[in-house]
CSV table of C-alpha atoms in Angstrom, one decimal:
chain,number,residue,atom,x,y,z
A,17,UNK,CA,83.2,-19.8,8.0
A,18,UNK,CA,82.2,-21.5,5.0
A,19,UNK,CA,84.5,-19.8,1.8
A,20,UNK,CA,82.9,-17.6,-0.8
A,21,UNK,CA,83.6,-20.0,-3.4
A,22,UNK,CA,80.8,-22.3,-2.1
A,23,UNK,CA,79.1,-19.9,-4.5
A,24,UNK,CA,79.8,-21.7,-7.8
A,25,UNK,CA,77.4,-24.5,-7.6
A,26,UNK,CA,79.2,-26.3,-5.0
A,27,UNK,CA,76.9,-29.6,-3.8
A,28,UNK,CA,77.4,-28.6,-0.1
A,29,UNK,CA,76.0,-25.0,-0.5
A,30,UNK,CA,73.2,-26.5,-2.5
A,31,UNK,CA,72.5,-29.2,0.8
A,32,UNK,CA,72.1,-25.4,2.8
A,33,UNK,CA,69.9,-23.7,0.3
A,34,UNK,CA,66.0,-24.0,1.8
A,35,UNK,CA,65.1,-23.1,-1.9
A,36,UNK,CA,66.7,-25.1,-3.8
A,37,UNK,CA,66.6,-28.3,-1.1
A,38,UNK,CA,63.5,-29.0,0.7
A,39,UNK,CA,65.5,-31.0,3.5
A,40,UNK,CA,67.4,-27.7,4.1
A,41,UNK,CA,64.1,-25.4,4.9
A,42,UNK,CA,63.8,-26.2,8.3
A,43,UNK,CA,67.4,-26.4,9.4
A,44,UNK,CA,68.8,-23.2,7.2
A,45,UNK,CA,67.6,-20.1,6.8
A,46,UNK,CA,67.5,-17.1,4.1
A,47,UNK,CA,67.7,-13.3,4.1
A,48,UNK,CA,66.1,-11.3,1.3
A,49,UNK,CA,67.8,-7.8,0.9
A,50,UNK,CA,65.4,-5.0,-0.5
A,51,UNK,CA,67.6,-3.2,-2.8
A,52,UNK,CA,65.9,-3.3,-6.4
A,53,UNK,CA,63.7,-0.4,-6.3
A,54,UNK,CA,62.7,-0.3,-10.0
A,55,UNK,CA,61.6,-3.2,-12.5
A,56,UNK,CA,61.8,-3.1,-16.4
A,57,UNK,CA,58.6,-5.1,-17.2
A,58,UNK,CA,55.3,-4.8,-16.1
A,59,UNK,CA,53.2,-8.2,-15.6
A,60,UNK,CA,49.5,-8.4,-15.3
A,61,UNK,CA,49.6,-9.8,-11.8
A,62,UNK,CA,52.0,-7.9,-10.2
A,63,UNK,CA,51.4,-4.7,-7.7
A,64,UNK,CA,54.9,-3.9,-6.4
A,65,UNK,CA,53.8,-2.5,-2.8
A,66,UNK,CA,56.6,-0.8,-0.4
A,67,UNK,CA,54.6,-0.8,2.9
A,68,UNK,CA,52.4,-3.5,3.7
A,69,UNK,CA,53.3,-5.3,6.5
A,70,UNK,CA,50.2,-7.5,6.5
A,71,UNK,CA,50.6,-9.2,3.4
A,72,UNK,CA,53.1,-12.0,2.9
A,73,UNK,CA,53.7,-12.2,-1.0
A,74,UNK,CA,56.8,-11.4,-3.7
A,75,UNK,CA,57.2,-7.9,-4.4
A,76,UNK,CA,56.2,-6.7,-0.8
A,77,UNK,CA,58.5,-4.9,1.5
A,78,UNK,CA,58.5,-2.8,4.4
A,79,UNK,CA,61.7,-0.3,3.5
A,80,UNK,CA,64.1,-0.2,0.7
A,81,UNK,CA,67.6,-0.5,1.4
A,82,UNK,CA,70.9,0.9,0.2
A,83,UNK,CA,73.5,-1.7,-0.6
A,84,UNK,CA,75.3,-0.5,2.8
A,85,UNK,CA,72.5,-0.9,4.9
A,86,UNK,CA,71.8,-4.3,3.5
A,87,UNK,CA,75.0,-5.3,4.7
A,88,UNK,CA,74.3,-4.3,7.7
A,89,UNK,CA,71.2,-5.5,8.2
A,90,UNK,CA,72.5,-8.7,7.0
A,91,UNK,CA,75.0,-8.7,9.7
A,92,UNK,CA,72.7,-7.8,12.4
A,93,UNK,CA,70.3,-10.7,11.2
A,94,UNK,CA,73.3,-13.1,11.1
A,95,UNK,CA,73.7,-12.3,14.8
A,96,UNK,CA,70.1,-13.3,15.9
A,97,UNK,CA,69.7,-16.1,13.3
A,98,UNK,CA,72.7,-17.8,13.4
A,99,UNK,CA,71.4,-20.4,11.1
A,100,UNK,CA,70.7,-18.1,8.3
A,101,UNK,CA,73.1,-19.7,5.3
A,102,UNK,CA,71.5,-17.7,2.3
A,103,UNK,CA,71.5,-14.1,1.4
A,104,UNK,CA,69.6,-12.9,-1.7
A,105,UNK,CA,68.0,-10.1,-3.7
A,106,UNK,CA,64.6,-11.0,-4.9
A,107,UNK,CA,62.8,-7.4,-5.2
A,108,UNK,CA,60.6,-5.8,-4.7
A,109,UNK,CA,61.8,-4.9,-8.2
A,110,UNK,CA,63.9,-6.8,-10.8
A,111,UNK,CA,67.9,-6.5,-9.6
A,112,UNK,CA,68.7,-6.0,-13.0
A,113,UNK,CA,66.8,-3.2,-13.3
A,114,UNK,CA,69.5,-1.3,-11.5
A,115,UNK,CA,72.5,-3.6,-11.7
A,116,UNK,CA,75.0,-1.7,-10.1
A,117,UNK,CA,72.8,-1.5,-7.0
A,118,UNK,CA,72.5,-5.2,-7.0
A,119,UNK,CA,76.1,-5.9,-7.8
A,120,UNK,CA,77.6,-3.7,-5.2
A,121,UNK,CA,75.3,-5.1,-2.6
A,122,UNK,CA,76.7,-8.7,-3.5
A,123,UNK,CA,80.2,-7.6,-3.5
A,124,UNK,CA,79.8,-5.9,-0.2
A,125,UNK,CA,78.2,-9.0,1.2
A,126,UNK,CA,81.1,-11.1,0.0
A,127,UNK,CA,83.5,-9.0,1.9
A,128,UNK,CA,81.9,-8.6,5.4
A,129,UNK,CA,79.7,-12.1,5.3
A,130,UNK,CA,81.7,-14.4,3.2
A,131,UNK,CA,80.0,-17.5,4.9
A,132,UNK,CA,76.4,-16.6,3.0
A,133,UNK,CA,75.8,-18.1,0.0
A,134,UNK,CA,74.5,-15.3,-2.7
A,135,UNK,CA,71.5,-16.0,-4.4
A,136,UNK,CA,69.2,-13.7,-7.0
A,137,UNK,CA,65.6,-13.9,-8.5
A,138,UNK,CA,65.2,-11.5,-11.6
A,139,UNK,CA,63.0,-11.6,-14.1
A,140,UNK,CA,65.9,-12.1,-17.2
A,141,UNK,CA,65.4,-9.2,-19.3
A,142,UNK,CA,68.3,-7.3,-18.0
A,143,UNK,CA,70.3,-10.5,-16.5
A,144,UNK,CA,73.0,-11.6,-20.0
A,145,UNK,CA,75.3,-8.5,-20.0
A,146,UNK,CA,75.9,-9.0,-16.3
A,147,UNK,CA,76.7,-12.9,-16.0
A,148,UNK,CA,80.3,-12.4,-15.6
A,149,UNK,CA,80.0,-9.9,-12.9
A,150,UNK,CA,77.3,-11.5,-10.9
A,151,UNK,CA,79.3,-14.6,-10.9
A,152,UNK,CA,82.2,-12.6,-9.9
A,153,UNK,CA,80.6,-11.5,-6.9
A,154,UNK,CA,80.3,-15.1,-5.9
A,155,UNK,CA,76.6,-15.6,-6.7
A,156,UNK,CA,76.1,-19.3,-7.8
A,157,UNK,CA,72.2,-19.8,-7.5
A,158,UNK,CA,70.1,-17.7,-9.9
A,159,UNK,CA,66.2,-17.9,-10.3
A,160,UNK,CA,64.6,-16.4,-13.7
A,161,UNK,CA,60.9,-16.5,-13.7
A,162,UNK,CA,59.8,-17.8,-16.8
A,163,UNK,CA,56.1,-17.5,-17.5
A,164,UNK,CA,55.8,-18.3,-21.4
A,165,UNK,CA,58.1,-19.5,-24.0
A,166,UNK,CA,55.5,-18.4,-26.8
A,167,UNK,CA,55.4,-14.8,-27.5
A,168,UNK,CA,51.5,-15.5,-28.1
A,169,UNK,CA,51.0,-16.8,-24.2
A,170,UNK,CA,53.8,-14.2,-23.4
A,171,UNK,CA,51.7,-11.3,-24.8
A,172,UNK,CA,48.6,-12.1,-22.5
A,173,UNK,CA,50.8,-12.1,-19.5
A,174,UNK,CA,53.3,-9.1,-20.0
A,175,UNK,CA,51.7,-6.0,-20.2
A,176,UNK,CA,54.8,-4.3,-21.5
A,177,UNK,CA,58.9,-4.6,-21.1
A,178,UNK,CA,61.6,-1.7,-21.1
A,179,UNK,CA,64.3,-2.1,-23.8
A,180,UNK,CA,66.9,0.1,-24.8
A,181,UNK,CA,64.9,3.1,-23.8
A,182,UNK,CA,61.7,1.4,-25.7
A,183,UNK,CA,58.4,0.6,-24.2
A,184,UNK,CA,57.8,-2.5,-25.8
A,185,UNK,CA,54.2,-4.2,-25.7
A,186,UNK,CA,52.4,-6.9,-27.2
A,187,UNK,CA,54.1,-9.9,-28.9
A,188,UNK,CA,57.2,-8.0,-30.1
A,189,UNK,CA,57.9,-7.1,-26.2
A,190,UNK,CA,57.2,-10.8,-25.3
A,191,UNK,CA,59.7,-12.1,-27.8
A,192,UNK,CA,62.4,-9.8,-26.9
A,193,UNK,CA,61.5,-10.8,-23.0
A,194,UNK,CA,61.7,-14.6,-23.8
A,195,UNK,CA,64.6,-14.4,-26.1
A,196,UNK,CA,66.9,-12.6,-23.4
A,197,UNK,CA,65.6,-15.0,-20.6
A,198,UNK,CA,66.8,-17.8,-22.4
A,199,UNK,CA,69.9,-16.6,-23.6
A,200,UNK,CA,70.8,-15.4,-19.7
A,201,UNK,CA,69.5,-19.0,-18.5
A,202,UNK,CA,71.9,-20.5,-21.0
A,203,UNK,CA,75.1,-18.1,-20.2
A,204,UNK,CA,74.5,-19.4,-16.3
A,205,UNK,CA,74.3,-23.2,-16.8
A,206,UNK,CA,77.2,-23.0,-19.2
A,207,UNK,CA,79.3,-21.3,-16.6
A,208,UNK,CA,78.0,-24.1,-13.7
A,209,UNK,CA,75.3,-21.9,-12.3
A,210,UNK,CA,72.4,-23.2,-10.5
A,211,UNK,CA,69.3,-22.2,-12.4
A,212,UNK,CA,65.9,-22.4,-11.1
A,213,UNK,CA,63.0,-21.4,-13.2
A,214,UNK,CA,59.9,-19.6,-11.6
A,215,UNK,CA,56.7,-20.0,-13.5
A,216,UNK,CA,53.5,-17.9,-12.2
A,217,UNK,CA,50.6,-20.3,-13.2
A,218,UNK,CA,47.8,-18.7,-14.5
A,219,UNK,CA,44.4,-20.2,-15.0
A,220,UNK,CA,43.6,-19.7,-18.4
A,221,UNK,CA,46.4,-17.8,-20.1
A,222,UNK,CA,49.4,-20.0,-19.4
A,223,UNK,CA,48.2,-23.1,-17.7
A,224,UNK,CA,48.2,-25.2,-20.8
A,225,UNK,CA,51.6,-23.7,-21.0
A,226,UNK,CA,53.7,-25.0,-18.2
A,227,UNK,CA,54.8,-28.5,-19.7
A,228,UNK,CA,56.3,-26.8,-22.8
A,229,UNK,CA,58.0,-24.0,-20.3
A,230,UNK,CA,59.9,-26.9,-18.7
A,231,UNK,CA,61.0,-28.7,-21.5
A,232,UNK,CA,62.4,-25.5,-23.2
A,233,UNK,CA,64.5,-24.5,-19.8
A,234,UNK,CA,65.7,-27.9,-19.4
A,235,UNK,CA,67.3,-28.4,-22.5
A,236,UNK,CA,69.1,-25.1,-21.7
A,237,UNK,CA,70.1,-26.6,-18.4
A,238,UNK,CA,68.2,-25.6,-15.8
A,239,UNK,CA,68.5,-27.5,-12.7
A,240,UNK,CA,64.8,-26.8,-11.7
A,241,UNK,CA,61.5,-25.5,-11.6
A,242,UNK,CA,58.7,-23.9,-9.4
A,243,UNK,CA,55.5,-23.5,-10.3
A,244,UNK,CA,53.5,-20.5,-8.2
A,245,UNK,CA,50.3,-20.2,-8.2
A,246,UNK,CA,49.2,-16.9,-8.9
A,247,UNK,CA,47.9,-14.8,-6.2
A,248,UNK,CA,45.1,-12.8,-7.5
A,249,UNK,CA,46.0,-9.0,-6.3
A,250,UNK,CA,43.1,-6.5,-6.5
A,251,UNK,CA,43.4,-3.6,-8.8
A,252,UNK,CA,45.9,-5.6,-11.4
A,253,UNK,CA,44.8,-6.7,-14.5
A,254,UNK,CA,44.8,-9.9,-13.8
A,255,UNK,CA,43.5,-9.6,-10.5
A,256,UNK,CA,40.0,-11.1,-10.9
A,257,UNK,CA,41.2,-14.2,-11.9
A,258,UNK,CA,41.0,-17.4,-9.9
A,259,UNK,CA,43.8,-18.9,-7.9
A,260,UNK,CA,44.9,-22.4,-9.3
A,261,UNK,CA,43.8,-25.1,-6.8
A,262,UNK,CA,46.7,-27.1,-5.2
A,263,UNK,CA,45.3,-30.5,-6.9
A,264,UNK,CA,45.8,-28.4,-10.4
A,265,UNK,CA,49.3,-27.2,-9.5
A,266,UNK,CA,50.2,-30.8,-7.9
A,267,UNK,CA,49.4,-32.5,-11.5
A,268,UNK,CA,51.2,-29.8,-13.6
A,269,UNK,CA,54.2,-30.1,-11.3
A,270,UNK,CA,54.0,-34.0,-12.2
A,271,UNK,CA,53.7,-33.5,-15.8
A,272,UNK,CA,56.6,-30.5,-15.9
A,273,UNK,CA,58.6,-33.0,-13.6
A,274,UNK,CA,59.3,-35.5,-16.6
A,275,UNK,CA,61.2,-32.9,-17.9
A,276,UNK,CA,63.3,-31.6,-14.7
A,277,UNK,CA,63.3,-31.6,-10.9
A,278,UNK,CA,60.4,-29.5,-9.5
A,279,UNK,CA,60.3,-27.3,-6.1
A,280,UNK,CA,57.0,-28.0,-3.8
A,281,UNK,CA,57.8,-26.3,-1.0
A,282,UNK,CA,58.2,-22.3,-1.8
A,283,UNK,CA,56.9,-19.9,0.9
A,284,UNK,CA,55.9,-17.5,-1.7
A,285,UNK,CA,58.6,-15.3,0.1
A,286,UNK,CA,58.4,-10.9,0.5
A,287,UNK,CA,61.1,-9.1,-0.8
A,288,UNK,CA,62.5,-8.7,3.0
A,289,UNK,CA,61.5,-12.0,4.6
A,290,UNK,CA,64.1,-13.3,7.1
A,291,UNK,CA,64.3,-16.5,8.8
A,292,UNK,CA,63.1,-20.2,7.8
A,293,UNK,CA,60.6,-20.5,5.2
A,294,UNK,CA,57.3,-20.8,6.5
A,295,UNK,CA,58.6,-18.4,9.4
A,296,UNK,CA,58.9,-15.2,7.7
A,297,UNK,CA,60.0,-12.1,9.6
A,298,UNK,CA,60.6,-8.9,8.0
A,299,UNK,CA,62.8,-5.8,8.3
């Protein structure tokens, strides 16, 4: 079995992480544990449905789990799918809107499933204060979704953010979110954690801005970037926009790739996905 210390930016761990290593996607799997029930920001493209078995996109899950349930589910899944090497928390809300639940889950995983590589995906709003505790649980891979590094652009993407009991909107809210995202990324990379930045490409809103996002996060030590095309969801504020076409996304990746490595094999997984990328099963 792999030691829990694999979590800390170990090259062998990265070789077995299918999201951070394209060569691993056909051999190694991941499990997403849907313990994050709430969110601290509102994106214009997001609809966090908790029971939508026919949809495969981030934010969707068939059920929510407690930390104890999640660990039992991970153990059962390892019996069925022994090729799983990564346990991640990626929703359906944000893992640090309720940080204690997330940290408890990873602590239990380290005790019961030390072979699993810990991974978390977050908007970064409430991450900074929990970096040290997160690392202590053995998590070595973090994804932060950064859709803008300019508050004017961010104001077009985000409806609001929650910070210290207040609901912040417009450029002010976008600026608070951005400052906290960048500070968290810098804190993580300083401690040797591998950071991937996800950016949802929204035609007409931030597609012109991707190169600047890549340049900014690369300067902070981010390891790679994942450009995710907007999935228009009916009923959301941005649900009537078109999705960017693959050729356009490929061009953006080439441009952003001048600054940092690009991920191009993302399966846009559900919050309860399990198995190999592209062959998702659900809880």
